[in-house]
Short mmCIF file of C-alpha atoms in Angstrom, two decimals:
data_model
loop_
_atom_site.label_atom_id
_atom_site.label_comp_id
_atom_site.label_asym_id
_atom_site.label_seq_id
_atom_site.Cartn_x
_atom_site.Cartn_y
_atom_site.Cartn_z
CA MET A 1 236.16 -41.17 -33.13
CA ASN A 2 238.71 -39.74 -30.71
CA GLY A 3 238.44 -39.22 -26.95
CA THR A 4 236.93 -35.74 -27.14
CA GLU A 5 234.22 -36.84 -29.55
CA LYS A 6 233.39 -39.84 -27.39
CA SER A 7 233.22 -37.61 -24.32
CA ARG A 8 230.81 -35.29 -26.08
CA LEU A 9 228.33 -38.14 -26.41
CA LYS A 10 228.82 -39.12 -22.78
CA SER A 11 228.32 -35.73 -21.21
CA PRO A 12 225.56 -33.66 -22.83
CA TRP A 13 224.70 -30.81 -20.48
CA ILE A 14 221.26 -29.35 -21.06
CA THR A 15 219.57 -26.03 -20.55
CA HIS A 16 215.86 -25.75 -20.91
CA ILE A 17 214.36 -22.59 -22.26
CA ASN A 18 210.67 -21.74 -22.15
CA THR A 19 209.88 -19.35 -25.00
CA GLY A 20 206.33 -18.63 -23.89
CA GLY A 21 204.64 -22.00 -23.43
CA CYS A 22 202.21 -23.24 -20.80
CA ASN A 23 204.93 -24.82 -18.59
CA GLY A 24 203.59 -28.34 -19.21
CA CYS A 25 206.65 -29.50 -21.16
CA ASP A 26 208.99 -27.89 -18.60
CA ILE A 27 207.47 -30.02 -15.88
CA GLU A 28 208.01 -33.11 -18.05
CA ILE A 29 211.65 -32.11 -18.62
CA LEU A 30 212.17 -31.77 -14.89
CA ALA A 31 210.46 -35.15 -14.44
CA CYS A 32 213.35 -36.65 -16.44
CA LEU A 33 215.73 -35.63 -13.64
CA THR A 34 213.80 -37.57 -10.99
CA PRO A 35 214.93 -41.00 -9.76
CA LYS A 36 212.31 -42.71 -11.94
CA TYR A 37 213.84 -41.57 -15.25
CA ASP A 38 217.29 -40.54 -13.98
CA ILE A 39 218.82 -38.95 -17.09
CA GLU A 40 222.03 -38.36 -15.14
CA ARG A 41 222.92 -41.97 -15.97
CA PHE A 42 223.69 -40.72 -19.50
CA GLY A 43 225.83 -37.96 -18.02
CA ILE A 44 223.11 -35.39 -18.64
CA LEU A 45 223.10 -32.49 -16.21
CA ASN A 46 220.61 -29.63 -16.12
CA LYS A 47 222.86 -26.58 -16.08
CA GLY A 48 220.47 -23.67 -16.63
CA ASN A 49 223.37 -21.68 -18.10
CA PRO A 50 223.88 -21.38 -21.88
CA LYS A 51 227.65 -21.00 -21.48
CA HIS A 52 227.94 -24.48 -19.97
CA THR A 53 225.42 -26.08 -22.30
CA ASP A 54 225.63 -28.57 -25.17
CA VAL A 55 221.96 -29.31 -25.70
CA LEU A 56 219.29 -26.61 -25.71
CA LEU A 57 215.83 -27.94 -24.89
CA VAL A 58 213.38 -25.32 -26.11
CA THR A 59 209.71 -25.53 -25.12
CA GLY A 60 206.73 -23.44 -26.11
CA PRO A 61 205.84 -21.35 -29.17
CA VAL A 62 208.25 -18.48 -29.74
CA THR A 63 206.50 -15.24 -28.83
CA LYS A 64 207.62 -12.07 -30.62
CA LYS A 65 209.03 -10.63 -27.38
CA TYR A 66 211.18 -13.71 -26.90
CA ILE A 67 212.85 -13.84 -30.34
CA HIS A 68 215.93 -11.79 -29.44
CA VAL A 69 216.30 -13.61 -26.09
CA LEU A 70 216.30 -17.00 -27.80
CA LYS A 71 218.80 -15.80 -30.42
CA ASN A 72 220.99 -14.40 -27.67
CA LEU A 73 220.91 -17.66 -25.68
CA TYR A 74 221.73 -19.63 -28.83
CA ASP A 75 224.69 -17.37 -29.61
CA GLN A 76 226.02 -17.63 -26.06
CA THR A 77 226.12 -21.43 -26.25
CA PRO A 78 229.59 -22.57 -27.30
CA GLY A 79 229.67 -25.18 -30.08
CA PRO A 80 229.27 -27.97 -30.91
CA LYS A 81 225.67 -27.64 -29.82
CA VAL A 82 222.32 -29.18 -30.68
CA VAL A 83 218.86 -27.68 -30.34
CA ILE A 84 215.84 -29.80 -29.51
CA ALA A 85 212.31 -28.49 -29.96
CA VAL A 86 210.31 -30.08 -27.14
CA GLY A 87 206.53 -30.28 -27.54
CA THR A 88 204.09 -29.52 -30.33
CA CYS A 89 204.22 -25.77 -29.71
CA ALA A 90 208.02 -25.67 -30.07
CA CYS A 91 207.86 -27.86 -33.19
CA SER A 92 205.32 -25.84 -35.14
CA GLY A 93 203.62 -23.28 -32.93
CA GLY A 94 200.84 -25.75 -32.13
CA VAL A 95 197.50 -24.21 -31.27
CA PHE A 96 199.19 -20.83 -30.97
CA LYS A 97 200.35 -20.80 -34.61
CA ASP A 98 199.45 -17.59 -36.46
CA LEU A 99 198.50 -15.81 -33.27
CA TYR A 100 199.29 -12.08 -33.48
CA ASN A 101 201.94 -12.30 -30.75
CA VAL A 102 203.52 -15.59 -31.82
CA GLU A 103 206.32 -16.00 -34.37
CA GLY A 104 205.78 -19.76 -34.71
CA GLY A 105 207.92 -22.83 -34.01
CA VAL A 106 211.47 -22.63 -32.72
CA ASP A 107 212.84 -23.32 -36.22
CA GLN A 108 211.57 -19.92 -37.32
CA VAL A 109 214.24 -18.33 -35.12
CA ILE A 110 217.18 -20.75 -34.61
CA PRO A 111 218.15 -23.97 -36.40
CA VAL A 112 216.56 -27.02 -34.79
CA ASP A 113 218.15 -30.49 -34.90
CA VAL A 114 215.51 -32.72 -33.34
CA TYR A 115 211.75 -32.31 -33.02
CA ILE A 116 209.87 -34.02 -30.17
CA PRO A 117 206.09 -33.71 -30.67
CA GLY A 118 203.55 -34.21 -27.90
CA CYS A 119 201.30 -32.13 -25.70
CA ALA A 120 202.74 -32.41 -23.18
CA VAL A 121 205.74 -34.54 -24.19
CA LYS A 122 206.35 -37.75 -22.31
CA PRO A 123 209.63 -37.91 -20.36
CA GLU A 124 210.47 -41.10 -22.30
CA ALA A 125 210.10 -39.14 -25.54
CA ILE A 126 212.43 -36.42 -24.25
CA ILE A 127 215.08 -39.01 -23.35
CA ASP A 128 214.65 -40.57 -26.82
CA GLY A 129 214.99 -37.14 -28.40
CA VAL A 130 218.21 -36.33 -26.55
CA VAL A 131 219.67 -39.71 -27.53
CA LEU A 132 218.66 -39.02 -31.16
CA ALA A 133 220.30 -35.59 -30.95
CA LEU A 134 223.51 -37.25 -29.74
CA GLU A 135 223.25 -39.67 -32.67
CA LYS A 136 223.08 -36.65 -34.96
CA LEU A 137 226.06 -35.05 -33.22
CA LYS A 138 228.01 -38.27 -33.70
CA LYS A 139 227.19 -38.42 -37.40
CA LEU A 140 228.02 -34.73 -37.82
CA GLN A 141 231.41 -35.45 -36.26
CA GLU A 142 231.98 -38.37 -38.59
CA GLY A 143 230.79 -36.26 -41.52
CA THR A 144 228.20 -38.83 -42.60
CA TRP A 145 225.08 -36.80 -41.74
CA LYS A 146 223.07 -35.71 -44.76
CA GLU A 147 220.24 -33.24 -44.47
CA VAL A 148 216.98 -34.38 -46.05
CA GLY A 149 216.89 -33.20 -49.66
CA GLU A 150 220.65 -32.78 -49.96
CA MET B 1 265.47 -36.42 0.54
CA ASN B 2 266.81 -38.94 -1.92
CA THR B 3 265.88 -39.33 -5.58
CA ILE B 4 263.19 -41.98 -5.04
CA ASP B 5 261.56 -39.82 -2.38
CA ILE B 6 261.39 -36.86 -4.75
CA ALA B 7 260.11 -39.08 -7.57
CA ILE B 8 257.28 -40.33 -5.33
CA ARG B 9 256.35 -36.75 -4.45
CA ILE B 10 256.28 -35.70 -8.09
CA LEU B 11 254.17 -38.76 -8.90
CA LEU B 12 251.72 -37.83 -6.14
CA PHE B 13 251.51 -34.30 -7.55
CA VAL B 14 250.73 -35.63 -11.02
CA LEU B 15 248.15 -38.07 -9.63
CA ALA B 16 246.45 -35.39 -7.50
CA PRO B 17 243.95 -34.25 -10.18
CA ALA B 18 243.16 -37.90 -10.96
CA PHE B 19 242.27 -38.36 -7.32
CA GLY B 20 240.06 -35.26 -7.41
CA CYS B 21 238.37 -36.49 -10.58
CA LEU B 22 237.72 -39.90 -9.04
CA PHE B 23 236.38 -38.25 -5.89
CA PHE B 24 233.74 -36.38 -7.87
CA GLY B 25 232.95 -39.52 -9.87
CA ILE B 26 232.38 -41.58 -6.72
CA ASP B 27 230.52 -38.63 -5.21
CA ARG B 28 228.05 -38.47 -8.11
CA LYS B 29 227.63 -42.25 -8.21
CA LEU B 30 227.08 -42.58 -4.46
CA THR B 31 224.75 -39.59 -4.38
CA ALA B 32 222.71 -41.23 -7.13
CA ARG B 33 222.61 -44.52 -5.25
CA MET B 34 221.52 -42.72 -2.08
CA GLN B 35 218.65 -41.21 -4.08
CA ASN B 36 217.77 -44.63 -5.51
CA ARG B 37 219.06 -43.76 -8.99
CA VAL B 38 221.55 -45.55 -11.23
CA GLY B 39 223.82 -42.56 -11.62
CA PRO B 40 226.52 -41.66 -14.17
CA PRO B 41 229.62 -43.77 -14.85
CA LEU B 42 232.48 -43.47 -12.38
CA LEU B 43 234.65 -41.53 -14.84
CA GLN B 44 231.91 -38.99 -15.63
CA PRO B 45 233.95 -35.95 -14.42
CA TRP B 46 236.72 -36.99 -16.82
CA TYR B 47 234.26 -37.17 -19.74
CA ASP B 48 232.93 -33.73 -18.75
CA PHE B 49 236.48 -32.41 -18.67
CA LYS B 50 237.38 -33.85 -22.08
CA LYS B 51 234.17 -32.54 -23.59
CA LEU B 52 234.73 -29.04 -22.20
CA MET B 53 238.30 -29.03 -23.56
CA GLY B 54 236.90 -29.77 -27.02
CA LYS B 55 234.34 -26.97 -27.07
CA THR B 56 234.77 -23.69 -28.92
CA GLU B 57 236.36 -20.88 -26.96
CA GLU B 58 234.11 -18.02 -26.00
CA ILE B 59 235.96 -15.36 -24.08
CA VAL B 60 234.29 -12.59 -22.09
CA ASN B 61 237.50 -10.69 -21.40
CA HIS B 62 241.11 -11.67 -21.03
CA ILE B 63 241.64 -10.68 -17.39
CA HIS B 64 238.84 -13.13 -16.52
CA LEU B 65 241.00 -15.94 -17.90
CA VAL B 66 244.18 -14.66 -16.23
CA PHE B 67 242.42 -14.91 -12.86
CA ALA B 68 241.25 -18.46 -13.67
CA PHE B 69 244.84 -19.50 -14.42
CA ALA B 70 246.09 -17.70 -11.29
CA TYR B 71 243.55 -19.67 -9.23
CA VAL B 72 244.83 -22.96 -10.60
CA ALA B 73 248.47 -21.90 -10.29
CA PHE B 74 248.16 -20.97 -6.60
CA ILE B 75 246.32 -24.19 -5.79
CA MET B 76 249.09 -26.14 -7.52
CA LEU B 77 251.66 -24.11 -5.60
CA ALA B 78 249.95 -24.93 -2.30
CA LEU B 79 249.83 -28.63 -3.14
CA GLY B 80 253.46 -28.54 -4.27
CA ILE B 81 254.51 -26.97 -0.95
CA PHE B 82 252.49 -29.58 0.89
CA LEU B 83 254.09 -32.49 -0.96
CA MET B 84 257.58 -31.07 -0.35
CA ASP B 85 256.74 -31.00 3.41
CA GLY B 86 256.65 -27.21 3.51
CA ASP B 87 255.12 -24.67 5.85
CA LEU B 88 251.46 -25.05 6.84
CA ILE B 89 250.90 -21.30 7.09
CA VAL B 90 252.27 -20.76 3.58
CA ILE B 91 249.93 -23.50 2.34
CA CYS B 92 246.93 -21.83 4.03
CA PHE B 93 247.79 -18.43 2.54
CA SER B 94 248.42 -19.89 -0.90
CA LEU B 95 245.01 -21.55 -0.72
CA GLY B 96 243.54 -18.21 0.38
CA ALA B 97 245.24 -16.38 -2.50
CA SER B 98 243.77 -18.84 -5.00
CA GLN B 99 240.30 -18.20 -3.58
CA VAL B 100 240.84 -14.44 -3.89
CA PHE B 101 241.78 -14.86 -7.55
CA LEU B 102 238.64 -16.89 -8.13
CA ALA B 103 236.55 -14.09 -6.63
CA LEU B 104 238.44 -11.42 -8.61
CA GLY B 105 237.83 -13.38 -11.80
CA ALA B 106 234.13 -13.49 -11.00
CA PHE B 107 234.17 -9.72 -10.37
CA SER B 108 235.84 -9.00 -13.71
CA VAL B 109 232.72 -9.83 -15.75
CA ARG B 110 229.39 -8.05 -15.81
CA SER B 111 227.06 -10.95 -14.98
CA PRO B 112 225.15 -10.22 -11.76
CA TYR B 113 225.14 -13.94 -10.93
CA SER B 114 228.90 -13.92 -11.10
CA HIS B 115 229.05 -10.89 -8.80
CA VAL B 116 226.70 -12.46 -6.25
CA GLY B 117 228.85 -15.61 -6.37
CA ALA B 118 232.03 -13.56 -5.84
CA HIS B 119 230.56 -11.67 -2.88
CA ARG B 120 229.53 -14.95 -1.32
CA HIS B 121 232.92 -16.45 -2.05
CA LEU B 122 234.69 -13.60 -0.22
CA LEU B 123 232.35 -13.89 2.77
CA GLN B 124 232.91 -17.62 2.81
CA MET B 125 236.67 -16.98 2.90
CA VAL B 126 236.19 -14.59 5.82
CA ALA B 127 234.30 -17.36 7.61
CA VAL B 128 236.64 -20.27 6.93
CA GLU B 129 240.21 -19.08 6.29
CA PRO B 130 240.82 -17.75 9.86
CA LEU B 131 239.57 -21.06 11.26
CA LEU B 132 241.90 -23.00 8.98
CA ILE B 133 244.86 -20.85 10.01
CA LEU B 134 243.94 -21.23 13.70
CA ALA B 135 243.77 -24.99 13.15
CA ALA B 136 247.33 -24.75 11.80
CA VAL B 137 248.23 -22.77 14.93
CA THR B 138 246.89 -25.52 17.20
CA ILE B 139 248.98 -28.03 15.27
CA LYS B 140 251.96 -25.75 15.77
CA LEU B 141 251.31 -25.46 19.51
CA GLN B 142 251.02 -29.22 19.80
CA THR B 143 254.09 -30.10 17.76
CA GLY B 144 256.22 -26.97 17.99
CA SER B 145 256.45 -26.35 14.27
CA PHE B 146 254.53 -25.19 11.20
CA VAL B 147 256.80 -27.18 8.91
CA LEU B 148 255.24 -30.46 7.88
CA SER B 149 258.39 -32.59 8.09
CA ASP B 150 258.82 -31.48 11.71
CA ILE B 151 255.11 -32.03 12.42
CA TYR B 152 255.38 -35.60 11.20
CA ALA B 153 258.52 -36.13 13.28
CA ARG B 154 257.39 -34.45 16.48
CA SER B 155 253.67 -35.03 16.87
CA THR B 156 254.03 -37.48 19.71
CA TYR B 157 250.91 -38.82 21.29
CA PRO B 158 251.23 -42.35 22.60
CA PHE B 159 248.39 -44.57 21.43
CA PHE B 160 248.72 -48.38 21.39
CA GLY B 161 252.41 -48.07 20.69
CA ILE B 162 251.83 -45.99 17.57
CA ASN B 163 253.65 -42.81 18.17
CA THR B 164 251.91 -40.00 16.38
CA ILE B 165 248.20 -39.38 16.05
CA LEU B 166 247.28 -35.72 16.00
CA LEU B 167 243.62 -36.62 15.61
CA LEU B 168 243.30 -37.65 19.26
CA SER B 169 245.09 -34.65 20.68
CA LEU B 170 243.41 -32.09 18.39
CA PRO B 171 239.82 -33.21 17.73
CA VAL B 172 238.57 -29.62 17.46
CA ALA B 173 241.13 -28.69 14.82
CA PHE B 174 240.12 -31.82 12.94
CA PHE B 175 236.46 -30.75 13.06
CA ILE B 176 237.44 -27.33 11.68
CA VAL B 177 239.42 -28.88 8.83
CA ILE B 178 236.38 -31.02 7.92
CA LEU B 179 234.26 -27.86 7.92
CA ALA B 180 236.76 -26.15 5.62
CA THR B 181 236.74 -29.19 3.33
CA ILE B 182 232.94 -29.10 3.07
CA VAL B 183 232.97 -25.38 2.30
CA ASP B 184 235.81 -25.47 -0.21
CA THR B 185 234.48 -28.50 -2.09
CA GLN B 186 231.13 -26.68 -2.37
CA LYS B 187 229.03 -29.32 -0.66
CA SER B 188 225.72 -28.86 1.13
CA PRO B 189 224.93 -27.20 3.51
CA PHE B 190 227.69 -24.76 2.53
CA ASP B 191 227.56 -24.86 -1.31
CA ILE B 192 226.83 -21.17 -1.14
CA SER B 193 229.02 -19.42 -3.68
CA THR B 194 228.35 -21.82 -6.58
CA ALA B 195 224.75 -22.53 -5.58
CA HIS B 196 223.36 -24.35 -8.63
CA SER B 197 219.84 -23.33 -9.70
CA GLU B 198 219.89 -20.47 -7.17
CA ILE B 199 222.61 -18.32 -8.74
CA VAL B 200 223.25 -20.80 -11.60
CA SER B 201 226.88 -21.54 -10.77
CA GLY B 202 227.94 -18.30 -9.17
CA THR B 203 231.64 -17.68 -9.61
CA PHE B 204 231.90 -19.99 -12.62
CA VAL B 205 228.89 -18.69 -14.52
CA GLU B 206 230.82 -16.85 -17.25
CA TYR B 207 233.54 -19.45 -17.80
CA SER B 208 232.83 -21.67 -20.75
CA GLY B 209 234.43 -24.46 -22.75
CA PRO B 210 238.16 -25.06 -22.10
CA TYR B 211 238.34 -22.34 -19.44
CA LEU B 212 235.60 -23.98 -17.41
CA ALA B 213 237.63 -27.18 -17.75
CA ILE B 214 240.69 -25.35 -16.36
CA THR B 215 238.73 -24.22 -13.30
CA LYS B 216 237.55 -27.82 -12.88
CA LEU B 217 241.18 -28.95 -12.94
CA GLY B 218 241.90 -26.37 -10.24
CA HIS B 219 239.00 -27.73 -8.23
CA TRP B 220 240.43 -31.26 -8.45
CA PHE B 221 243.80 -30.01 -7.19
CA GLU B 222 242.04 -28.11 -4.40
CA LEU B 223 240.24 -31.25 -3.32
CA SER B 224 243.48 -33.24 -3.21
CA LEU B 225 245.05 -30.48 -1.13
CA LEU B 226 242.17 -30.47 1.36
CA PHE B 227 242.30 -34.24 1.76
CA ALA B 228 246.06 -34.00 2.17
CA PHE B 229 245.35 -31.48 4.95
CA VAL B 230 242.98 -33.99 6.58
CA SER B 231 245.66 -36.67 6.37
CA ILE B 232 248.08 -34.61 8.52
CA PHE B 233 246.01 -35.74 11.47
CA PHE B 234 247.31 -39.27 11.22
CA SER B 235 250.95 -40.05 10.88
CA SER B 236 253.11 -42.73 12.35
CA ASP B 237 256.78 -43.64 12.33
CA VAL B 238 255.88 -47.00 10.78
CA LEU B 239 255.38 -46.35 7.07
CA TRP B 240 252.57 -48.79 6.26
CA ILE B 241 250.55 -47.85 9.36
CA SER B 242 251.00 -44.22 8.38
CA ILE B 243 249.77 -44.74 4.81
CA ALA B 244 246.88 -47.03 5.80
CA GLY B 245 245.83 -44.62 8.56
CA LYS B 246 245.93 -41.59 6.28
CA LEU B 247 243.87 -43.37 3.62
CA THR B 248 241.33 -44.61 6.18
CA LEU B 249 241.00 -41.13 7.64
CA ASP B 250 240.52 -39.57 4.19
CA PHE B 251 237.94 -42.17 3.25
CA ALA B 252 236.02 -41.68 6.50
CA VAL B 253 235.94 -37.91 5.98
CA PHE B 254 234.88 -38.46 2.36
CA LEU B 255 231.92 -40.60 3.42
CA LEU B 256 231.00 -38.13 6.16
CA ILE B 257 231.00 -35.24 3.67
CA LEU B 258 228.82 -37.23 1.27
CA VAL B 259 226.29 -38.10 3.96
CA ILE B 260 226.16 -34.49 5.15
CA ASP B 261 225.85 -33.29 1.54
CA ASN B 262 222.90 -35.56 0.85
CA SER B 263 221.06 -35.02 4.09
CA THR B 264 221.17 -31.24 4.41
CA ALA B 265 219.78 -28.29 2.49
CA ARG B 266 221.75 -25.21 1.52
CA LEU B 267 222.10 -22.52 4.21
CA THR B 268 222.34 -18.81 3.58
CA ILE B 269 225.74 -17.13 3.63
CA ASP B 270 225.12 -15.34 6.94
CA ARG B 271 224.34 -18.69 8.57
CA LEU B 272 227.81 -19.90 7.52
CA VAL B 273 229.45 -16.78 8.94
CA LYS B 274 227.41 -17.08 12.16
CA PHE B 275 228.27 -20.78 12.42
CA SER B 276 231.93 -20.02 12.00
CA VAL B 277 231.98 -17.10 14.46
CA ARG B 278 229.69 -18.58 17.12
CA ILE B 279 230.75 -22.24 17.08
CA GLY B 280 234.00 -22.66 15.14
CA LEU B 281 235.95 -19.75 16.55
CA PRO B 282 235.12 -20.31 20.29
CA LEU B 283 235.82 -24.03 19.96
CA ILE B 284 239.23 -23.57 18.42
CA ILE B 285 240.15 -20.77 20.85
CA ILE B 286 239.20 -23.06 23.77
CA ASN B 287 241.42 -25.72 22.20
CA ILE B 288 244.34 -23.28 21.93
CA VAL B 289 243.87 -22.12 25.53
CA LEU B 290 243.77 -25.73 26.76
CA ILE B 291 246.97 -26.58 24.91
CA VAL B 292 248.72 -23.51 26.31
CA ILE B 293 247.56 -24.27 29.86
CA SER B 294 248.55 -27.93 29.67
CA SER B 295 251.95 -27.01 28.23
CA MET B 296 252.48 -24.72 31.25
CA GLY B 297 251.94 -27.76 33.44
CA VAL B 298 248.88 -26.47 35.29
CA ILE B 299 246.78 -29.51 34.42
CA ALA B 300 247.65 -33.03 33.31
#
């Protein structure tokens, strides 16, 4: 692992995107930034700008109106990037699954690397999820990651 | 200047971004400690830089990048002139030119956030650049020269046998330089043009990957230049007193900026302009008038 790859694991900048959820998970994400959880100690910064982002934290079920926005944000994020579905709604659509205005989970629209279930998710779970996503990034860099079923 | 002298200057130039990087590292760590957090490692800005260099390139348009490089180039030019003991006015204008390029770069893309940031950046320049140049003028009036080597040689102000402390004779100019440092390093209450979460990151919003890293490098150089500017205010004919004094002064200003940053909220851009016009400008004009009067021998 060279310097750049090591730096990637030490400085994951996040952007959180709400695709039409109830805002519960967003509040838990922001709770991670508070002194109690202090995710900045892992070098994580909340950028709010896809062009500066490495980790996309997506919350909420994807509504039909939001599909092109989410795709656009994903495309604007320079690689290497990881996507984390935060909360039950983002993982599968949750209670909103099969609603007439809802497409479903985030993985229906963009590829998702890590799923964090919970309604709402605990801040500890979000931190765990980001660390897991970094683990995946590391293995992708080393070329040892195998998708399930490969 | 002999060879060793030039070698030291070149070394300082090369170390300048490292100093800037370390400044932001200490800044983030101390800010975290002040907020009762653990905070990132000291070398966090370096990790950010390395990571950004390794990201894929996404280019909005080419002129955008040209302006980013021009920004860095003019900052490096200003620092180079400073380290070769050049002209203060040229340094101020070179710094100003770099800021203009940053604003032009932000104007060259279509993002409204970028445009708002650029407008604010230009207004911020209008507020601060004249003050910085007037501060240079007060230094000139006090020492008789804009050229740094002459300033070091001529700034005589007797104080406990140490010959040259500009800080005591020009406290107002020093205050103005601190103000300029706060504004140009984008610290609260004047982090207006790159206001995070308000206009995302303003002027830098469309830069991504390696090009964002380049602007960060420019920012590190800029910081070194501003702290070099602060260090003009202490110089002595004894070398070790000079170096120790400069470092102490820089460190004191650094801590002051951090405390101000953490204890104030962001102001609006017109408050900065009003502050500069109503407080900064009168103060420095009074200082200039006092120097002129005292040099005519009316008082003192």
